[in-house]
Amino acid sequence: MPQDTLSITDNRTGKAYELKIENGCIRAMDLRQIKTGPEDFGLMAYDPAFLNTANCRSAITYIDGDKGILEYRGYPIEQLAEQSSHLEVSYLLMNGELPTKTQLDDFVNKITLHTYVHENIKGFMDGFRYDAHPMSMLASTVAALSSFYPEAKNVKSKDVRRVQMNRLIAKMPTLAAFSHRHSQGLPYVYPNNELSYTENFLTMVKSIGTTNWRPHKALVKALDILFILHADHEQNCSTTATRVVGSSEVDPYSAVAAGITALYGPLHGGANEAVLRMLREIGDKKNVAEFIKRVKAGDGTKLMGFGHRVYKNYDPRAKVIKKACDEVFAVTGKNPLLDIAVELERIALQDDYFVQRKLYPNVDFYSGLIYEAMGFPAEFFTLLFAIPRTVGWVTQWEEMITDNEQKISRPRQIFTGQRGRNYVAIDKR
Ligand code: CMC
């Protein structure tokens, strides 16, 4: 009769243990009873970079990395990308169900009400150097929001939490647009609450010298699809950072600022910027084979936009983006780097190095091409990831705060340093 247990014999002591298996996991704390003697702390699991550790239960996003499946609250990403909008998906993520028409109107209204930022934020932004990276501006200004909303510390109150979550979703496009305008030396454009979330954002970024400028509808639609694709991705690096920092019960602005800084890194959300730089460096289709050789030689060169910790198949988001490229390029003209990207993908997908390691294009491989065609500078790409990921961060943060099993995050270590040394006066060293 199969049992949902794991039998372990500790060969150091000869003792046998039976650990419960639940949801395909054993509890790491169950290992603690396995000791060599009363003085022994007990067995721990060593898992640098959390390769095989579930840190939470979550009902938000499901990924099957082998099959290339991504679902938000049970709905396949392909259906949402085709039929929904970013704010509807945000409602879905936050509440677990698709909204009725009335619920959606109410939610859109709430988000729209919060798009403005305190005027002092502009002064804060002005303090940055002209060439400041917009991601560090975004992280700092989001952290600063904590000082504008001191009530946000009350993380146990659902009502208080929800207002801050709405504020973060609403203000992120405004802050991102302001940081872009700062880096371009352009005056800030205030939100226009008569426009949709994505149209308003593009207008704050692009409009100059007129209040009538509106982005092309096809570009608004394409960007909204990209926003849907980036809305959540379960326990990735930035979401884990948000959860870990939030577990200290700090306010959500501070927790989300941690998520933004994690996203900034080139192995995470910074990869879309890195892909563009890589494509420019390759420069021509004819140089692709040579570049692939360098990657395989292991000199540290990576094929950016390829590979994923979870997906060992084509990233379903990359498939949707590849399709969206056509709609964007029909308006903007084809990005000449597309040919290089397609050739890179073609060669890599039939090369043993990539096949054996199951390295496929990820979400960042094609997104940068769209952003560039839309006229965004490369250093702005990661902000286009941060804006939509905000709903994921805040939803995961709230799930963590309301989970009775969660406590302050505090992993263990294997100590490898020296101990018990006597202090030596500086003139004796
Ligand atoms: N180019 C060349 N080799 C690669 C790449 C790549 N992009 N990605 C992984 N590998 C190799 C890696 O060197 C290793 O080889 P070996 O077994 O010989 O040592 C093997 O594949 C397994 O890789 P890993 O580094 O152990 O995998 P990981 O799960 O730790 O890293 C990753 C995942 C996304 C950090 C990595 O694939 C990578 O650096 N990719 C490029 C950066 C990138 O595109 N990041 C965006 C990720 S998707 C957006 C997001 O969610 O942030």
PDB file of C-alpha atoms in Angstrom, residues 139-380:
ATOM      1  CA  ALA A 139      13.303  52.253  -7.009  1.00  0.00           C
ATOM      2  CA  SER A 140      14.182  55.343  -4.966  1.00  0.00           C
ATOM      3  CA  THR A 141      10.953  57.202  -5.624  1.00  0.00           C
ATOM      4  CA  VAL A 142       8.834  54.146  -4.822  1.00  0.00           C
ATOM      5  CA  ALA A 143      10.753  53.748  -1.540  1.00  0.00           C
ATOM      6  CA  ALA A 144      10.163  57.468  -0.904  1.00  0.00           C
ATOM      7  CA  LEU A 145       6.387  56.998  -1.285  1.00  0.00           C
ATOM      8  CA  SER A 146       6.518  55.225   2.063  1.00  0.00           C
ATOM      9  CA  SER A 147       7.199  58.605   3.689  1.00  0.00           C
ATOM     10  CA  PHE A 148       4.147  60.136   1.977  1.00  0.00           C
ATOM     11  CA  TYR A 149       1.769  57.435   3.221  1.00  0.00           C
ATOM     12  CA  PRO A 150       2.765  56.620   6.816  1.00  0.00           C
ATOM     13  CA  GLU A 151      -0.551  54.786   7.370  1.00  0.00           C
ATOM     14  CA  ALA A 152       0.785  52.104   4.973  1.00  0.00           C
ATOM     15  CA  LYS A 153       2.639  50.624   7.945  1.00  0.00           C
ATOM     16  CA  ASN A 154      -0.658  49.140   9.071  1.00  0.00           C
ATOM     17  CA  VAL A 155      -0.121  46.031   6.964  1.00  0.00           C
ATOM     18  CA  LYS A 156      -2.610  43.948   8.962  1.00  0.00           C
ATOM     19  CA  SER A 157      -5.585  46.011   7.825  1.00  0.00           C
ATOM     20  CA  LYS A 158      -7.111  44.803   4.568  1.00  0.00           C
ATOM     21  CA  ASP A 159      -8.590  48.236   3.788  1.00  0.00           C
ATOM     22  CA  VAL A 160      -5.263  49.990   4.309  1.00  0.00           C
ATOM     23  CA  ARG A 161      -3.431  47.335   2.291  1.00  0.00           C
ATOM     24  CA  ARG A 162      -5.808  47.605  -0.635  1.00  0.00           C
ATOM     25  CA  VAL A 163      -5.465  51.399  -0.890  1.00  0.00           C
ATOM     26  CA  GLN A 164      -1.666  51.086  -1.031  1.00  0.00           C
ATOM     27  CA  MET A 165      -1.876  48.289  -3.606  1.00  0.00           C
ATOM     28  CA  ASN A 166      -4.092  50.469  -5.809  1.00  0.00           C
ATOM     29  CA  ARG A 167      -1.769  53.423  -5.313  1.00  0.00           C
ATOM     30  CA  LEU A 168       1.290  51.423  -6.317  1.00  0.00           C
ATOM     31  CA  ILE A 169      -0.373  50.087  -9.483  1.00  0.00           C
ATOM     32  CA  ALA A 170      -1.665  53.571 -10.325  1.00  0.00           C
ATOM     33  CA  LYS A 171       1.490  55.576  -9.610  1.00  0.00           C
ATOM     34  CA  MET A 172       4.056  53.267 -11.183  1.00  0.00           C
ATOM     35  CA  PRO A 173       3.405  54.490 -14.773  1.00  0.00           C
ATOM     36  CA  THR A 174       3.563  58.111 -13.568  1.00  0.00           C
ATOM     37  CA  LEU A 175       6.878  57.579 -11.771  1.00  0.00           C
ATOM     38  CA  ALA A 176       8.299  55.616 -14.695  1.00  0.00           C
ATOM     39  CA  ALA A 177       7.248  58.308 -17.170  1.00  0.00           C
ATOM     40  CA  PHE A 178       8.682  61.068 -14.947  1.00  0.00           C
ATOM     41  CA  SER A 179      12.023  59.282 -14.683  1.00  0.00           C
ATOM     42  CA  HIS A 180      12.123  58.968 -18.470  1.00  0.00           C
ATOM     43  CA  ARG A 181      11.305  62.660 -18.939  1.00  0.00           C
ATOM     44  CA  HIS A 182      14.024  63.556 -16.431  1.00  0.00           C
ATOM     45  CA  SER A 183      16.647  61.566 -18.329  1.00  0.00           C
ATOM     46  CA  GLN A 184      15.581  63.257 -21.578  1.00  0.00           C
ATOM     47  CA  GLY A 185      15.586  66.738 -20.007  1.00  0.00           C
ATOM     48  CA  LEU A 186      11.879  67.090 -20.784  1.00  0.00           C
ATOM     49  CA  PRO A 187       9.158  68.602 -18.580  1.00  0.00           C
ATOM     50  CA  TYR A 188       6.976  66.093 -16.740  1.00  0.00           C
ATOM     51  CA  VAL A 189       3.555  65.405 -18.242  1.00  0.00           C
ATOM     52  CA  TYR A 190       0.777  64.924 -15.681  1.00  0.00           C
ATOM     53  CA  PRO A 191      -1.553  61.921 -15.899  1.00  0.00           C
ATOM     54  CA  ASN A 192      -4.659  62.293 -18.036  1.00  0.00           C
ATOM     55  CA  ASN A 193      -7.393  60.426 -16.210  1.00  0.00           C
ATOM     56  CA  GLU A 194      -9.626  60.313 -19.254  1.00  0.00           C
ATOM     57  CA  LEU A 195      -7.259  57.858 -20.915  1.00  0.00           C
ATOM     58  CA  SER A 196      -6.794  54.137 -20.340  1.00  0.00           C
ATOM     59  CA  TYR A 197      -3.961  52.932 -18.099  1.00  0.00           C
ATOM     60  CA  THR A 198      -1.635  52.132 -20.993  1.00  0.00           C
ATOM     61  CA  GLU A 199      -2.632  55.051 -23.249  1.00  0.00           C
ATOM     62  CA  ASN A 200      -2.111  57.455 -20.349  1.00  0.00           C
ATOM     63  CA  PHE A 201       1.339  56.009 -19.697  1.00  0.00           C
ATOM     64  CA  LEU A 202       2.432  56.337 -23.335  1.00  0.00           C
ATOM     65  CA  THR A 203       1.078  59.879 -23.408  1.00  0.00           C
ATOM     66  CA  MET A 204       3.032  60.864 -20.280  1.00  0.00           C
ATOM     67  CA  VAL A 205       6.174  59.446 -21.879  1.00  0.00           C
ATOM     68  CA  LYS A 206       5.829  60.818 -25.386  1.00  0.00           C
ATOM     69  CA  SER A 207       3.712  63.915 -25.694  1.00  0.00           C
ATOM     70  CA  ILE A 208       5.503  67.209 -26.290  1.00  0.00           C
ATOM     71  CA  GLY A 209       4.117  70.677 -26.895  1.00  0.00           C
ATOM     72  CA  THR A 210       0.474  69.661 -27.173  1.00  0.00           C
ATOM     73  CA  THR A 211      -2.222  68.199 -24.974  1.00  0.00           C
ATOM     74  CA  ASN A 212      -3.813  66.468 -27.967  1.00  0.00           C
ATOM     75  CA  TRP A 213      -1.090  63.947 -28.784  1.00  0.00           C
ATOM     76  CA  ARG A 214      -2.288  60.346 -28.566  1.00  0.00           C
ATOM     77  CA  PRO A 215      -0.358  57.128 -29.205  1.00  0.00           C
ATOM     78  CA  HIS A 216      -1.317  54.842 -32.093  1.00  0.00           C
ATOM     79  CA  LYS A 217      -4.087  52.456 -30.975  1.00  0.00           C
ATOM     80  CA  ALA A 218      -2.146  49.409 -32.221  1.00  0.00           C
ATOM     81  CA  LEU A 219       0.834  50.392 -30.051  1.00  0.00           C
ATOM     82  CA  VAL A 220      -1.394  50.903 -27.013  1.00  0.00           C
ATOM     83  CA  LYS A 221      -2.873  47.446 -27.577  1.00  0.00           C
ATOM     84  CA  ALA A 222       0.568  45.820 -28.065  1.00  0.00           C
ATOM     85  CA  LEU A 223       1.960  47.429 -24.910  1.00  0.00           C
ATOM     86  CA  ASP A 224      -1.114  46.386 -22.936  1.00  0.00           C
ATOM     87  CA  ILE A 225      -0.520  42.789 -24.089  1.00  0.00           C
ATOM     88  CA  LEU A 226       3.096  43.051 -22.957  1.00  0.00           C
ATOM     89  CA  PHE A 227       1.849  44.382 -19.614  1.00  0.00           C
ATOM     90  CA  ILE A 228      -0.455  41.340 -19.247  1.00  0.00           C
ATOM     91  CA  LEU A 229       2.425  38.966 -20.000  1.00  0.00           C
ATOM     92  CA  HIS A 230       4.597  40.565 -17.325  1.00  0.00           C
ATOM     93  CA  ALA A 231       1.944  40.902 -14.599  1.00  0.00           C
ATOM     94  CA  ASP A 232       3.070  37.990 -12.433  1.00  0.00           C
ATOM     95  CA  HIS A 233       5.422  35.034 -12.596  1.00  0.00           C
ATOM     96  CA  GLU A 234       5.154  33.311  -9.201  1.00  0.00           C
ATOM     97  CA  GLN A 235       8.300  33.132  -7.035  1.00  0.00           C
ATOM     98  CA  ASN A 236      10.868  34.855  -9.284  1.00  0.00           C
ATOM     99  CA  CYS A 237      13.780  36.844  -7.841  1.00  0.00           C
ATOM    100  CA  SER A 238      12.004  40.215  -7.510  1.00  0.00           C
ATOM    101  CA  THR A 239       8.803  38.693  -6.109  1.00  0.00           C
ATOM    102  CA  THR A 240      10.816  36.703  -3.596  1.00  0.00           C
ATOM    103  CA  ALA A 241      12.682  39.905  -2.682  1.00  0.00           C
ATOM    104  CA  THR A 242       9.336  41.660  -2.146  1.00  0.00           C
ATOM    105  CA  ARG A 243       8.013  38.790  -0.030  1.00  0.00           C
ATOM    106  CA  VAL A 244      11.200  38.500   2.026  1.00  0.00           C
ATOM    107  CA  VAL A 245      11.435  42.230   2.734  1.00  0.00           C
ATOM    108  CA  GLY A 246       7.664  42.418   3.308  1.00  0.00           C
ATOM    109  CA  SER A 247       7.905  39.561   5.827  1.00  0.00           C
ATOM    110  CA  SER A 248       9.493  42.028   8.262  1.00  0.00           C
ATOM    111  CA  GLU A 249       6.062  43.767   8.137  1.00  0.00           C
ATOM    112  CA  VAL A 250       7.555  46.874   6.602  1.00  0.00           C
ATOM    113  CA  ASP A 251       5.148  48.953   4.460  1.00  0.00           C
ATOM    114  CA  PRO A 252       4.494  47.777   0.868  1.00  0.00           C
ATOM    115  CA  TYR A 253       6.303  50.741  -0.750  1.00  0.00           C
ATOM    116  CA  SER A 254       9.538  49.647   0.924  1.00  0.00           C
ATOM    117  CA  ALA A 255       8.898  45.993   0.037  1.00  0.00           C
ATOM    118  CA  VAL A 256       8.123  46.787  -3.613  1.00  0.00           C
ATOM    119  CA  ALA A 257      11.225  49.029  -3.843  1.00  0.00           C
ATOM    120  CA  ALA A 258      13.206  45.866  -3.012  1.00  0.00           C
ATOM    121  CA  GLY A 259      11.402  44.073  -5.830  1.00  0.00           C
ATOM    122  CA  ILE A 260      12.336  46.840  -8.247  1.00  0.00           C
ATOM    123  CA  THR A 261      16.025  46.704  -7.340  1.00  0.00           C
ATOM    124  CA  ALA A 262      16.007  42.908  -7.781  1.00  0.00           C
ATOM    125  CA  LEU A 263      14.353  43.300 -11.171  1.00  0.00           C
ATOM    126  CA  TYR A 264      17.046  45.768 -12.263  1.00  0.00           C
ATOM    127  CA  GLY A 265      19.708  43.005 -12.475  1.00  0.00           C
ATOM    128  CA  PRO A 266      20.733  41.719 -15.933  1.00  0.00           C
ATOM    129  CA  LEU A 267      19.852  38.117 -15.029  1.00  0.00           C
ATOM    130  CA  HIS A 268      16.259  39.160 -14.267  1.00  0.00           C
ATOM    131  CA  GLY A 269      14.313  42.104 -15.750  1.00  0.00           C
ATOM    132  CA  GLY A 270      17.487  43.830 -16.899  1.00  0.00           C
ATOM    133  CA  ALA A 271      17.846  41.092 -19.524  1.00  0.00           C
ATOM    134  CA  ASN A 272      15.644  42.896 -22.082  1.00  0.00           C
ATOM    135  CA  GLU A 273      18.094  45.818 -22.063  1.00  0.00           C
ATOM    136  CA  ALA A 274      21.008  43.358 -22.265  1.00  0.00           C
ATOM    137  CA  VAL A 275      19.403  41.587 -25.266  1.00  0.00           C
ATOM    138  CA  LEU A 276      19.238  44.839 -27.210  1.00  0.00           C
ATOM    139  CA  ARG A 277      22.871  45.642 -26.444  1.00  0.00           C
ATOM    140  CA  MET A 278      23.837  42.099 -27.492  1.00  0.00           C
ATOM    141  CA  LEU A 279      21.935  42.379 -30.797  1.00  0.00           C
ATOM    142  CA  ARG A 280      23.597  45.723 -31.509  1.00  0.00           C
ATOM    143  CA  GLU A 281      27.001  44.264 -30.717  1.00  0.00           C
ATOM    144  CA  ILE A 282      26.389  41.347 -33.109  1.00  0.00           C
ATOM    145  CA  GLY A 283      25.414  43.979 -35.663  1.00  0.00           C
ATOM    146  CA  ASP A 284      24.647  41.705 -38.604  1.00  0.00           C
ATOM    147  CA  LYS A 285      23.082  38.319 -39.326  1.00  0.00           C
ATOM    148  CA  LYS A 286      26.374  37.110 -40.732  1.00  0.00           C
ATOM    149  CA  ASN A 287      28.050  37.501 -37.304  1.00  0.00           C
ATOM    150  CA  VAL A 288      25.537  35.292 -35.496  1.00  0.00           C
ATOM    151  CA  ALA A 289      27.403  31.980 -35.922  1.00  0.00           C
ATOM    152  CA  GLU A 290      30.594  33.542 -34.558  1.00  0.00           C
ATOM    153  CA  PHE A 291      28.692  34.926 -31.544  1.00  0.00           C
ATOM    154  CA  ILE A 292      27.139  31.525 -30.791  1.00  0.00           C
ATOM    155  CA  LYS A 293      30.658  30.038 -30.877  1.00  0.00           C
ATOM    156  CA  ARG A 294      31.752  32.522 -28.211  1.00  0.00           C
ATOM    157  CA  VAL A 295      28.784  31.633 -26.012  1.00  0.00           C
ATOM    158  CA  LYS A 296      29.594  27.928 -26.294  1.00  0.00           C
ATOM    159  CA  ALA A 297      33.289  28.515 -25.601  1.00  0.00           C
ATOM    160  CA  GLY A 298      32.243  29.450 -22.055  1.00  0.00           C
ATOM    161  CA  ASP A 299      34.188  32.720 -21.935  1.00  0.00           C
ATOM    162  CA  GLY A 300      31.337  34.208 -19.889  1.00  0.00           C
ATOM    163  CA  THR A 301      29.373  35.449 -22.904  1.00  0.00           C
ATOM    164  CA  LYS A 302      25.712  34.533 -22.542  1.00  0.00           C
ATOM    165  CA  LEU A 303      22.973  34.437 -25.103  1.00  0.00           C
ATOM    166  CA  MET A 304      20.845  37.001 -23.290  1.00  0.00           C
ATOM    167  CA  GLY A 305      17.094  36.415 -23.444  1.00  0.00           C
ATOM    168  CA  PHE A 306      17.662  32.658 -23.478  1.00  0.00           C
ATOM    169  CA  GLY A 307      17.275  30.186 -20.626  1.00  0.00           C
ATOM    170  CA  HIS A 308      15.080  30.180 -17.577  1.00  0.00           C
ATOM    171  CA  ARG A 309      15.172  28.622 -14.121  1.00  0.00           C
ATOM    172  CA  VAL A 310      11.668  27.215 -14.534  1.00  0.00           C
ATOM    173  CA  TYR A 311      10.944  26.961 -18.281  1.00  0.00           C
ATOM    174  CA  LYS A 312      12.720  24.054 -19.909  1.00  0.00           C
ATOM    175  CA  ASN A 313      10.584  24.612 -22.991  1.00  0.00           C
ATOM    176  CA  TYR A 314       9.630  27.675 -25.068  1.00  0.00           C
ATOM    177  CA  ASP A 315       8.524  30.451 -22.685  1.00  0.00           C
ATOM    178  CA  PRO A 316       4.804  30.893 -23.554  1.00  0.00           C
ATOM    179  CA  ARG A 317       5.185  34.660 -23.113  1.00  0.00           C
ATOM    180  CA  ALA A 318       7.934  34.767 -25.751  1.00  0.00           C
ATOM    181  CA  LYS A 319       5.541  33.100 -28.234  1.00  0.00           C
ATOM    182  CA  VAL A 320       2.875  35.784 -27.683  1.00  0.00           C
ATOM    183  CA  ILE A 321       5.458  38.569 -27.941  1.00  0.00           C
ATOM    184  CA  LYS A 322       6.862  37.203 -31.187  1.00  0.00           C
ATOM    185  CA  LYS A 323       3.345  37.459 -32.636  1.00  0.00           C
ATOM    186  CA  ALA A 324       2.866  40.989 -31.246  1.00  0.00           C
ATOM    187  CA  CYS A 325       6.084  42.054 -33.005  1.00  0.00           C
ATOM    188  CA  ASP A 326       4.300  41.872 -36.372  1.00  0.00           C
ATOM    189  CA  GLU A 327       1.484  44.171 -35.238  1.00  0.00           C
ATOM    190  CA  VAL A 328       3.927  46.730 -33.854  1.00  0.00           C
ATOM    191  CA  PHE A 329       6.273  46.629 -36.835  1.00  0.00           C
ATOM    192  CA  ALA A 330       3.283  47.156 -39.159  1.00  0.00           C
ATOM    193  CA  VAL A 331       2.987  50.613 -37.536  1.00  0.00           C
ATOM    194  CA  THR A 332       6.590  51.472 -36.714  1.00  0.00           C
ATOM    195  CA  GLY A 333       8.424  49.712 -39.527  1.00  0.00           C
ATOM    196  CA  LYS A 334      10.475  46.594 -38.898  1.00  0.00           C
ATOM    197  CA  ASN A 335      13.225  46.772 -36.323  1.00  0.00           C
ATOM    198  CA  PRO A 336      16.335  45.773 -38.309  1.00  0.00           C
ATOM    199  CA  LEU A 337      17.615  43.857 -35.271  1.00  0.00           C
ATOM    200  CA  LEU A 338      14.718  41.408 -35.682  1.00  0.00           C
ATOM    201  CA  ASP A 339      16.573  39.510 -38.419  1.00  0.00           C
ATOM    202  CA  ILE A 340      19.533  38.999 -36.087  1.00  0.00           C
ATOM    203  CA  ALA A 341      17.242  37.812 -33.285  1.00  0.00           C
ATOM    204  CA  VAL A 342      15.417  35.353 -35.547  1.00  0.00           C
ATOM    205  CA  GLU A 343      18.732  34.000 -36.842  1.00  0.00           C
ATOM    206  CA  LEU A 344      20.067  33.639 -33.269  1.00  0.00           C
ATOM    207  CA  GLU A 345      16.958  31.710 -32.298  1.00  0.00           C
ATOM    208  CA  ARG A 346      17.142  29.521 -35.417  1.00  0.00           C
ATOM    209  CA  ILE A 347      20.771  28.562 -34.860  1.00  0.00           C
ATOM    210  CA  ALA A 348      20.479  28.156 -31.085  1.00  0.00           C
ATOM    211  CA  LEU A 349      17.400  25.920 -31.245  1.00  0.00           C
ATOM    212  CA  GLN A 350      19.238  23.387 -33.377  1.00  0.00           C
ATOM    213  CA  ASP A 351      22.565  23.569 -31.572  1.00  0.00           C
ATOM    214  CA  ASP A 352      23.412  20.769 -29.128  1.00  0.00           C
ATOM    215  CA  TYR A 353      24.714  23.174 -26.478  1.00  0.00           C
ATOM    216  CA  PHE A 354      21.303  24.868 -26.168  1.00  0.00           C
ATOM    217  CA  VAL A 355      19.238  21.744 -26.864  1.00  0.00           C
ATOM    218  CA  GLN A 356      20.939  19.680 -24.155  1.00  0.00           C
ATOM    219  CA  ARG A 357      20.589  22.472 -21.594  1.00  0.00           C
ATOM    220  CA  LYS A 358      16.988  23.116 -22.674  1.00  0.00           C
ATOM    221  CA  LEU A 359      17.663  26.782 -23.357  1.00  0.00           C
ATOM    222  CA  TYR A 360      14.812  28.505 -25.190  1.00  0.00           C
ATOM    223  CA  PRO A 361      13.947  32.173 -25.776  1.00  0.00           C
ATOM    224  CA  ASN A 362      12.435  33.740 -22.673  1.00  0.00           C
ATOM    225  CA  VAL A 363      10.131  36.745 -22.273  1.00  0.00           C
ATOM    226  CA  ASP A 364      12.986  39.208 -22.719  1.00  0.00           C
ATOM    227  CA  PHE A 365      14.267  37.940 -26.052  1.00  0.00           C
ATOM    228  CA  TYR A 366      11.764  39.744 -28.282  1.00  0.00           C
ATOM    229  CA  SER A 367      10.261  42.360 -25.946  1.00  0.00           C
ATOM    230  CA  GLY A 368      13.208  44.752 -26.346  1.00  0.00           C
ATOM    231  CA  LEU A 369      12.722  44.821 -30.119  1.00  0.00           C
ATOM    232  CA  ILE A 370       9.156  46.030 -29.643  1.00  0.00           C
ATOM    233  CA  TYR A 371      10.173  48.608 -27.055  1.00  0.00           C
ATOM    234  CA  GLU A 372      12.898  49.939 -29.321  1.00  0.00           C
ATOM    235  CA  ALA A 373      10.545  50.120 -32.287  1.00  0.00           C
ATOM    236  CA  MET A 374       8.162  52.121 -30.067  1.00  0.00           C
ATOM    237  CA  GLY A 375      10.984  54.595 -29.483  1.00  0.00           C
ATOM    238  CA  PHE A 376      12.007  53.683 -25.925  1.00  0.00           C
ATOM    239  CA  PRO A 377      15.726  53.903 -25.101  1.00  0.00           C
ATOM    240  CA  ALA A 378      17.268  50.601 -23.920  1.00  0.00           C
ATOM    241  CA  GLU A 379      17.778  51.787 -20.328  1.00  0.00           C
ATOM    242  CA  PHE A 380      14.010  52.285 -20.079  1.00  0.00           C
TER     243      PHE A 380
END
